[in-house]
Each structure stands twice: as structure tokens, then as C-alpha cells.
Short mmCIF file of C-alpha atoms in Angstrom, two decimals:
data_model
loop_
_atom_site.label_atom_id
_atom_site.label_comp_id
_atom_site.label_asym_id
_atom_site.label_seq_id
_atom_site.Cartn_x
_atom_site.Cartn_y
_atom_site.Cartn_z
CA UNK H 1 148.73 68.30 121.34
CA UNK H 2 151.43 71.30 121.55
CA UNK H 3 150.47 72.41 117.96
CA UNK H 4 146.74 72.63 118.93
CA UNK H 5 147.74 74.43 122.19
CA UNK H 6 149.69 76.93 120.22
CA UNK H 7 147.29 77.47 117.82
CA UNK H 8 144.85 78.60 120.51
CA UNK H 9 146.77 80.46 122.35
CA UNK H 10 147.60 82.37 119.26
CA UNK H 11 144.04 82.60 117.91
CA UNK H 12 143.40 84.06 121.32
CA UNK H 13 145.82 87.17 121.12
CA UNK H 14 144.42 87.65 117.40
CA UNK H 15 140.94 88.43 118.82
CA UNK H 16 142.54 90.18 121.63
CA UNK H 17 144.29 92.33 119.68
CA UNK H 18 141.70 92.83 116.77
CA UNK H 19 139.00 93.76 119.75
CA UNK H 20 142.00 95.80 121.31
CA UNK H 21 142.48 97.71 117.52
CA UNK H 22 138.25 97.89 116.97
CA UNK H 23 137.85 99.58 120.22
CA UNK H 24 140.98 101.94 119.18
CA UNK H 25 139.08 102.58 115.88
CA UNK H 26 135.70 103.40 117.87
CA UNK H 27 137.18 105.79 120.02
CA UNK H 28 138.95 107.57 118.18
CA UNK H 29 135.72 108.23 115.73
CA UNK H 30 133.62 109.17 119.21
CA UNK H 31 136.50 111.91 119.44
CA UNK H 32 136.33 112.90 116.38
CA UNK H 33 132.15 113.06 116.68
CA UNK H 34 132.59 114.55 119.87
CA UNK H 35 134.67 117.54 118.32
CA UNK H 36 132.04 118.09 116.11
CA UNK H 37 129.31 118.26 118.37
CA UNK H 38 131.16 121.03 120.25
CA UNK H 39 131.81 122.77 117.49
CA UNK H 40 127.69 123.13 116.32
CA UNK H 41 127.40 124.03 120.17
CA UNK H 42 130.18 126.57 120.08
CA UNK H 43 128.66 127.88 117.00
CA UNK H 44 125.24 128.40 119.08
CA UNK H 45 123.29 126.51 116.08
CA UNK H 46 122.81 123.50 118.72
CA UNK H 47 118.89 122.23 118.39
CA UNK H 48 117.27 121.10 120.86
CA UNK H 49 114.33 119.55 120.91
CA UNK H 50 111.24 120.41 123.22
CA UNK H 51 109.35 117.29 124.01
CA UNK H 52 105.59 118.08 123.72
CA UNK H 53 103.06 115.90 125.16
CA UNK H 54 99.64 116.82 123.77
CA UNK H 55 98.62 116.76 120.09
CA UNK H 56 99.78 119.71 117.60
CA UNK H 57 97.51 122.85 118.36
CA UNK H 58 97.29 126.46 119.13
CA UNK H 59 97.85 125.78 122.88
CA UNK H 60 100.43 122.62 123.60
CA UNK H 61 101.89 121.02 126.91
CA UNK H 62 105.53 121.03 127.15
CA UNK H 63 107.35 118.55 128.99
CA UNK H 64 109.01 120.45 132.11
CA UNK H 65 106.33 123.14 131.72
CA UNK H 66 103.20 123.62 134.22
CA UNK H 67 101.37 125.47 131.97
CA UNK H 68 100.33 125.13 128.34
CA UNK H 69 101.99 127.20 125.78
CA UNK H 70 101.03 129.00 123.07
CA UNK H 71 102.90 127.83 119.90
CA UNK H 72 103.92 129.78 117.00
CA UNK H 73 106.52 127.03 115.79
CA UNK H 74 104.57 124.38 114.24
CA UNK H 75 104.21 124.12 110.29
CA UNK H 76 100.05 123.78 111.04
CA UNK H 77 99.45 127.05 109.20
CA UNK H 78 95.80 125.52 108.53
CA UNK H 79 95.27 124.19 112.18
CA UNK H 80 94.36 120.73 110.48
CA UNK H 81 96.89 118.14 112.17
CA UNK H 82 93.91 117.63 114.87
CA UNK H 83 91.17 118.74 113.25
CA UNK H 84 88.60 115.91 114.08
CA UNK H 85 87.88 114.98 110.18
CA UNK H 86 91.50 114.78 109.71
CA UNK H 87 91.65 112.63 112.98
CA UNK H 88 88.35 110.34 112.26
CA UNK H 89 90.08 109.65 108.40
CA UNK H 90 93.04 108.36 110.19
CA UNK H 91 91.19 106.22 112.86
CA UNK H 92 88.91 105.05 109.86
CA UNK H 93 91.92 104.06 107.55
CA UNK H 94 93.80 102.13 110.21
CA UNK H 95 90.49 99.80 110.85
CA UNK H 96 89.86 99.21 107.40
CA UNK H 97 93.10 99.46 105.64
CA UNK H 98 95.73 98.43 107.94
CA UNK H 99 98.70 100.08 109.80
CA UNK H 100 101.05 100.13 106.81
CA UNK H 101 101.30 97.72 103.33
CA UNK H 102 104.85 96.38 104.15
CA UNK H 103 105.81 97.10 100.30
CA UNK H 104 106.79 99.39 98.02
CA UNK H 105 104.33 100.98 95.67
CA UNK H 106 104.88 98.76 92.26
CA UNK H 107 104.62 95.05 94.33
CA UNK H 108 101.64 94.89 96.28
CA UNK H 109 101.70 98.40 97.54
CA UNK H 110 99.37 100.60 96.10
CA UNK H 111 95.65 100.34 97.47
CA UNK H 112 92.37 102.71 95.44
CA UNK H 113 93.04 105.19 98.41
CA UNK H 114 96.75 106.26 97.57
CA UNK H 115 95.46 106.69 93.77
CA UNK H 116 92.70 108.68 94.96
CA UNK H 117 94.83 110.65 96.96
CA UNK H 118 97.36 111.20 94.30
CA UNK H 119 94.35 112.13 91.37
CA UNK H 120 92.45 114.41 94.16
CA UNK H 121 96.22 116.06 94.64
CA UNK H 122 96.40 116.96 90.67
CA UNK H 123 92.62 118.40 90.76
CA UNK H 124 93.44 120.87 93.60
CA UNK H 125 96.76 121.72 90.85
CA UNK H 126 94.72 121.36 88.11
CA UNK H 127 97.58 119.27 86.73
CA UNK H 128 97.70 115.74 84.65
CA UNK H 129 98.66 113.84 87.07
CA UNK H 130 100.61 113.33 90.82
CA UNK H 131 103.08 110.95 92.74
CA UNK H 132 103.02 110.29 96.31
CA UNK H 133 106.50 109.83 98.16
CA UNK H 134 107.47 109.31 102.06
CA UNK H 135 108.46 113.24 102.39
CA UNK H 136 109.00 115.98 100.10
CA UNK H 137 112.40 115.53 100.67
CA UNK H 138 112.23 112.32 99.29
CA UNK H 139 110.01 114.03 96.09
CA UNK H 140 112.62 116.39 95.82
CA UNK H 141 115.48 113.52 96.14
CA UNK H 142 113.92 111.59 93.23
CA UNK H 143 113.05 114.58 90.41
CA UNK H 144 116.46 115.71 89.20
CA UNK H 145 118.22 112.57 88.55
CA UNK H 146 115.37 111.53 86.57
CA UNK H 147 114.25 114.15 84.80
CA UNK H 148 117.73 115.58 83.63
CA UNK H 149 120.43 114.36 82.37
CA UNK H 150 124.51 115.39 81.15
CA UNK H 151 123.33 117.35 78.58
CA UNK H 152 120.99 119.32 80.61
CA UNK H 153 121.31 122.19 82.81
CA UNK H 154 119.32 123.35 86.48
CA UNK H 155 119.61 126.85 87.43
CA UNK H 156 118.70 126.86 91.37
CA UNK H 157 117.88 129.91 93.79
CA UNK H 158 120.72 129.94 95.96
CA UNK H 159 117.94 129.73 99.09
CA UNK H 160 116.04 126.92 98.12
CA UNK H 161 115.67 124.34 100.83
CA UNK H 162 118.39 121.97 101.68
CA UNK H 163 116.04 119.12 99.84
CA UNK H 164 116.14 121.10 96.47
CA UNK H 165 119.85 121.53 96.88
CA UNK H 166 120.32 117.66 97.60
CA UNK H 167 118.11 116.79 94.69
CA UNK H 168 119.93 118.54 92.35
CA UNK H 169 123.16 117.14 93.25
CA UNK H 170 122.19 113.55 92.66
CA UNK H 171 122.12 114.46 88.85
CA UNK H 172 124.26 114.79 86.17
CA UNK H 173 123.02 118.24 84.56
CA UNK H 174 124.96 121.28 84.57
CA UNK H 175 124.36 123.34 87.70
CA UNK H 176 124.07 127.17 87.93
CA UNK H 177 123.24 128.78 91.67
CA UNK H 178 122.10 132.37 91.21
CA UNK H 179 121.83 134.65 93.67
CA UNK H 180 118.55 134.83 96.00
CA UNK H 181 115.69 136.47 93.44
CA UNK H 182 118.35 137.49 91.15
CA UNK H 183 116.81 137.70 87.54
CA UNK H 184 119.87 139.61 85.97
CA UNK H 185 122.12 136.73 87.23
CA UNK H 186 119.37 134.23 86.27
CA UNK H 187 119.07 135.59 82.91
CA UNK H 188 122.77 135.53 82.78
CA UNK H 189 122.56 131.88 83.46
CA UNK H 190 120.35 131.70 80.91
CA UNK H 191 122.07 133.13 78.33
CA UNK H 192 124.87 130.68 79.09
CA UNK H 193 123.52 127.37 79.03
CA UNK H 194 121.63 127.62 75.53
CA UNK H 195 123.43 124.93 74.51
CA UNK H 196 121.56 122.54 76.80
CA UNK H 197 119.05 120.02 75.82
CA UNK H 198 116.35 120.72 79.03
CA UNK H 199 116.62 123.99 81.32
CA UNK H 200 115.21 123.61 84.54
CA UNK H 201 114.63 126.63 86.90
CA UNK H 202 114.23 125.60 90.14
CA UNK H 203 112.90 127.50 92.79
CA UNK H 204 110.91 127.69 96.43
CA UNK H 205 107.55 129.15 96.22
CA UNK H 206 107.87 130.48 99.59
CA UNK H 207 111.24 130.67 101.11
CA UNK H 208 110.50 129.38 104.65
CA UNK H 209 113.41 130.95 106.56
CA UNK H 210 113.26 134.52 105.33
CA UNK H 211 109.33 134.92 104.10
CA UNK H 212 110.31 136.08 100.55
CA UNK H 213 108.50 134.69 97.66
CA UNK H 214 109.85 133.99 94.53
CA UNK H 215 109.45 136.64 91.51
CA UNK H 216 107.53 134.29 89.48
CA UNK H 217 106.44 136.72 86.72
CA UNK H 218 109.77 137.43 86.20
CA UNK H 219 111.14 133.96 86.12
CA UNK H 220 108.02 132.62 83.85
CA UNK H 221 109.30 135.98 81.51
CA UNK H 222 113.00 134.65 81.25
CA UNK H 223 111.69 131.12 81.14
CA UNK H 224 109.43 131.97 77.45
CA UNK H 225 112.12 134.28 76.37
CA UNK H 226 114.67 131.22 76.78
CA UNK H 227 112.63 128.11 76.51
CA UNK H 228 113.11 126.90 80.05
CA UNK H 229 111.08 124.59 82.28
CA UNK H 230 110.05 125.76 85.77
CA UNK H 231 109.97 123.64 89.23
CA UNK H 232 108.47 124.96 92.52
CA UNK H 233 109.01 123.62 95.35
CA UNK H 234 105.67 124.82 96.83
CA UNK H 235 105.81 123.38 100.47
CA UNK H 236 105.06 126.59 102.49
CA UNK H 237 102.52 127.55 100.00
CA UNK H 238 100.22 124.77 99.01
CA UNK H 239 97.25 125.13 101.22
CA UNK H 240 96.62 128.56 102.37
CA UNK H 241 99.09 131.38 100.15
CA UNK H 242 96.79 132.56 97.34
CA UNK H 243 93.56 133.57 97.44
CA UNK H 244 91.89 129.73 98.02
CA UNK H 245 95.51 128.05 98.71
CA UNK H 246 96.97 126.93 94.95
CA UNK H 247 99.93 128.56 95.93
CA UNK H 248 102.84 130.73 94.75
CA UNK H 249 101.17 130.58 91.26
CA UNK H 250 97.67 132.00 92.01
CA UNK H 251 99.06 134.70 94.41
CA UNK H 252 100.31 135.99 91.37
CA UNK H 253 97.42 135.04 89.21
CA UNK H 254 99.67 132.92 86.90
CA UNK H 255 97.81 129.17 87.72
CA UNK H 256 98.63 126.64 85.37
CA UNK H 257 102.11 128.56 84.71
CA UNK H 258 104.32 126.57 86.56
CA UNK H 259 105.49 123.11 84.66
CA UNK H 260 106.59 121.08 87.63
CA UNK H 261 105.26 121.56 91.71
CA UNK H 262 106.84 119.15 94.45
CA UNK H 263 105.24 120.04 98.08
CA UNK H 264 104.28 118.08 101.19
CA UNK H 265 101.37 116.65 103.01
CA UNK H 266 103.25 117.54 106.15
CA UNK H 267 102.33 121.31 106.65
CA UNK H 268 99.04 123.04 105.92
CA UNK H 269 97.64 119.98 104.62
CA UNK H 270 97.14 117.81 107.73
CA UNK H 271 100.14 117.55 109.15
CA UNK H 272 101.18 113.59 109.17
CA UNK H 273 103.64 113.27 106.58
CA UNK H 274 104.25 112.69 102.98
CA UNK H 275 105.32 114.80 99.46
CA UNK H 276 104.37 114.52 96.46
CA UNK H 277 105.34 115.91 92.57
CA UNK H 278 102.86 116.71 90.59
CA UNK H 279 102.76 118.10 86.85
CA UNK H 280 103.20 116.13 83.40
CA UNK H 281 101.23 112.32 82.97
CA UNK H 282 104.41 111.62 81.07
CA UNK H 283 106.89 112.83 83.69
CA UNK H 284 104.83 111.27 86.38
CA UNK H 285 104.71 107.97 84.74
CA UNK H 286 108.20 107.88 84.66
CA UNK H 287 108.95 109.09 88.26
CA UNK H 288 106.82 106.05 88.40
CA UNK H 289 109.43 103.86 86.73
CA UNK H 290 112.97 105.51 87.28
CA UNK H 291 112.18 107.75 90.77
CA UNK H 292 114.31 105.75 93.41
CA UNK H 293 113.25 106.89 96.56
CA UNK H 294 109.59 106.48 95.29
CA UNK H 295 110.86 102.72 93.70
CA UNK H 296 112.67 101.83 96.97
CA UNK H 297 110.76 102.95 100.15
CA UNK H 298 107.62 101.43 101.79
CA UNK H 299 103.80 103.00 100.25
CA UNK H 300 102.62 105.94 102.56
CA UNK H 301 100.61 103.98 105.46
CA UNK H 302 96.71 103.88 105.01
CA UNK H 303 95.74 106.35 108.20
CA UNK H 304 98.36 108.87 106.72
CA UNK H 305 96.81 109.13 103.50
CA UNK H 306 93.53 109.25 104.49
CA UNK H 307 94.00 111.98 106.64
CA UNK H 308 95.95 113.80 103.87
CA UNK H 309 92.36 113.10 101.83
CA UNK H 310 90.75 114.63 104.43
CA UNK H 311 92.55 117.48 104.51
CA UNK H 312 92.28 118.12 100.75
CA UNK H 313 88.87 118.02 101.43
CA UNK H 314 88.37 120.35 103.62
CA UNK H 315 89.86 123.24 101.65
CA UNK H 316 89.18 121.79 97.82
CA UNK H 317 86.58 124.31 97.22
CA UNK H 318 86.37 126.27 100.21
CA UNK H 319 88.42 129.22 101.22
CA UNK H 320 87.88 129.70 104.74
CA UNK H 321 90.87 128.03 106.18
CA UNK H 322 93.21 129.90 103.87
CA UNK H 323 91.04 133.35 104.57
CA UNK H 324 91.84 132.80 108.53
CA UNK H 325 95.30 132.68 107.76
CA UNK H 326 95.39 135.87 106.07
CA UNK H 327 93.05 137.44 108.68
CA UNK H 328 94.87 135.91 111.66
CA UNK H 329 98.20 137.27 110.22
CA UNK H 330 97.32 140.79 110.01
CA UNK H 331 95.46 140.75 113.29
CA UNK H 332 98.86 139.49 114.80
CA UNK H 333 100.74 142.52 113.01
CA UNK H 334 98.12 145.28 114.27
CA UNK H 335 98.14 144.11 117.85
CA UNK H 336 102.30 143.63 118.27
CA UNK H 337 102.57 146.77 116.53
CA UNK H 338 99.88 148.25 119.13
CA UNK H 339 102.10 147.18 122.34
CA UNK H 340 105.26 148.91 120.17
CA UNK H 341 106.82 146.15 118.44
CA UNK H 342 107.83 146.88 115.13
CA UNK H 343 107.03 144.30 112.25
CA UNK H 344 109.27 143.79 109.71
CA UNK H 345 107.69 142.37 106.76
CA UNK H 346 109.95 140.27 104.54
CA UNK H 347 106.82 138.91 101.91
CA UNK H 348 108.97 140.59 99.07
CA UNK H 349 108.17 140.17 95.65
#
């Protein structure tokens, strides 16, 4: 009877020190957290985040606000996230195809409209074939490890987006960062890694946080010259830059140029969510087969991809949407310049 009483009381202090030591361990990594968080505020890169309580549009009502605001923030470049095709193709989808397909794409996953998405996706690209994923992020997360390997190298614009940058460290090529739209460096690069198997340059179409597009004559020059492969990353692009919305490749009248494009459904092209890589059958068969974030994450729900169709058909062969872009953007210049603001234009090529 005094052994069993000792044992307990001594189980007792073990769990009343080890909850004693895990609520140590917690606070001391809320400090630590804490520190952080300052820090990003001291830094004044703290983001907060406006809670808006209408749909995405031109005009929007802001939580806290009386009156609705105009908003210049949003990704919509097309003005598609409500328009009421988009909408009704969403409403439609969720009726007939469910709220989501609680699988991944290779089980029981894939229904006729994700493979009509994905084949109406390569006709806008004019490409063999394309693969849906969650987020571009996730298209970009699931290229580089697959398509390159240890003998390979990547040579990356310093500014592409923090996705492209990810991506590329989850493989095992050789990496080379030149500097932003720096072909002497780039060819330099080049020059370099001839010894590689596979030469990837990798690129944003349209870098989103200064407006400077890519020189892709240049880089589709040095990429003949030195038998290299070219990705886009064509995200603030696809949809409404060129002439009927192809992208960084028509602006420049070079379509069909570019080897590999990764972009998103979560911009111009209705707004929801989504990425996708298109380029190569035999490069899209085996994302199909090797691509782990496209292998190991639930199928795009029905009502997103049917809006994403929706979208796709609104601008597959009509250029209005991508013509009010262009006209809406220089009225915006002429009338802040008017009132005595001066523009500075950053579209460099």
C-alpha cells in the first residue's frame, strides 16, 4: 500500500513538472515570436488586412468605413471575379458537381470539367497540353524539382516572385541569380554552366512589384545562342498584356517562343483561385506523375473551375476585356497627370 502511494505521489510531480517545463518551453517560443513580430512592425512592413464586406469590384465596402471605396488594390485587372457568367458557372458547378471531390487528382479526383479546363487552358497558349494545381504557387512549387535535376542548372531573375524563388530551391540543379533584366550577367551565366545537361531560364513575365517586363527577345537570343529552355511565370500577364491577353510573349510578338508558362486562375482570369503549368505533353504527363503538390493536395473544387471556364471564355477570342485595360490605363495617366501628378512609368523593356 506505501509503494503504490509513493508511486503516485511521484507520478504526480512528473506531470507537474513536465506541464511546469512545457509551459516554460511555450513561453519562451511566444517571446521569441513576439520579438519578431515587433521587429516586422518596427521595420514598418507590418500588413494589415482590411476586411471587405461586399464582393471584389470597382467600388467595395470596407469594414469601419461608411462609404464605399474605390479600389485600385485588387488583382481583378479584367473585372471578372463578379462578372455574372463567372458567378452563374460557379452557382451551376456547385449544384451539379458538388462543393469539392475530397481527393486528389489521380484517385477519384478528376471529373470531364477539370480536363476541359486544363485542354481549354493550352488552346488559349496554343500549347500541348496543361496541369491544374491549388495556386500558382503550388505550380511553381512542383516544376523545378521535377523537371531538373544535379546535373542541371536554373538561371533565375533576381525579382521573380517569392514562388519562383521557392520552387527553385526545392531542386537539386545548379542555381545562378542574375541581376534584374541583366542579359550581360545572364549571358555570363550562360557561358558558365555549358557543362549542364538542361538550362532553364526562369523568369516573370510581368514583374508585379515594379511594372517591368522581362526582355524576352533578348533572353529567347541568349537562350538559341546557348541551347537553353525558357520558363515564364506569366501571372500578371495572362489575360489582358498583349494585344488579346497571351501574355508577355505576344506583347512582343514572339507566341509560341516560350517553352514552359506557369500562371494563375486567381487574377485576370476570374479571380477564385488556382495555377496551372502549361507547355510540353511530355513534361505535363510527368508533372502528372512526379509533381508533389499536384500528387498530394485535394482536385480544384467544381464551382472554382467552372468559373475559371467561364472566364476563359469570355476573353478566348475576344479582345475587349484586355482592350479596356489598355484604354482604362491611359485614361488614368492623362487625367492624374491633368490635376499635376506626375506618372512615372516603369513598363521597361
Amino acid at each position: 500500500m506505501m509503494k503504490t502511494g509513493v508511486k503516485s505521489i511521484a507520478l504526480k510531480r512528473y506531470f507537474r513538472s513536465s506541464s511546469v517545463s512545457l509551459k516554460s518551453t511555450l513561453a519562451n517560443a511566444r517571446n521569441i515570436l513576439e520579438a519578431e513580430l515587433q521587429n516586422i512592425r518596427e521595420a514598418g512592413t507590418w500588413k494589415a488586412e482590411r476586411i471587405i464586406t461586399s464582393k471584389q469590384d470597382v467600388n467595395i465596402s470596407v469594414q469601419g468605413q461608411q462609404k464605399s471605396l474605390l479600389n485600385f488594390c485588387a488583382n481583378n485587372y479584367l473585372g471578372l471575379s463578379s462578372h455574372p457568367s463567372v458567378v452563374a458557372a460557379g452557382k451551376a458547378a456547385l449544384d451539379k458537381y458538388g462543393a469539392g471531390l475530397s481527393s486528389v487528382r489521380f484517385i477519384c479526383g478528376t471529373q470531364d470539367i477539370h480536363r476541359n479546363l486544363e485542354m481549354k487552358i493550352a488552346k488559349f497558349h496554343e500549347r500541348d497540353d496543361a496541369i491544374l494545381y491549388a495556386s500558382c504557387f503550388d505550380a511553381n512549387a512542383g516544376l523545378f524539382e521535377v523537371l531538373l535535376d544535379k546535373d542541371d542548372a536554373v538561371l533565375s531573375d533576381e525579382l521573380n516572385h517569392a514562388s519562383v524563388i521557392d520552387g527553385i530551391r526545392l531542386c537539386k540543379a545548379k542555381r545562378y541569380r542574375y541581376k534584374h533584366r541583366d542579359m550581360k550577367e545572364l549571358e555570363a551565366m550562360l557561358q558558365e554552366s555549358r557543362s549542364s545537361r538542361l538550362r532553364l531560364i526562369a523568369t516573370d513575365g510581368v514583374f508585379s512589384m515594379d511594372g517591368t517586363v522581362t526582355p524576352l527577345k533578348k533572353i529567347c537570343d541568349l537562350a538559341d545562342k546557348y541551347d537553353a529552355l525558357i520558363f515564364v511565370d506569366e501571372s500578371h500577364a495572362s489575360g489582358f498584356f498583349g494585344k488579346t491577353g497571351r501574355g508577355t510573349e505576344e506583347y512582343f510578338d514572339m507566341k509560341g517562343r516560350i517553352d514552359i508558362i506557369n500562371s494563375t486562375l486567381g487574377k485576370a482570369l476570374g479571380g477564385s483561385a488556382g495555377g496551372y503549368t502549361t507547355g510540353p505533353h511530355e513534361l505535363v504527363d510527368l508533372l502528372r506523375q512526379r509533381s508533389r503538390p499536384y500528387l498530394f493536395s485535394n482536385s480544384l473544387p467544381p464551382p472554382v473551375v467552372a468559373s475559371s471556364t467561364a472566364a476563359f471564355d469570355l476573353i478566348m477570342d475576344n479582345s475587349e476585356y484586355p482592350d479596356r485595360v489598355h484604354t482604362n490605363a491611359k485614361r488614368f495617366r492623362s487625367k492624374m497627370k491633368d490635376v499635376g501628378f506626375t506618372i512615372i512609368v516603369l513598363l521597361v523593356f
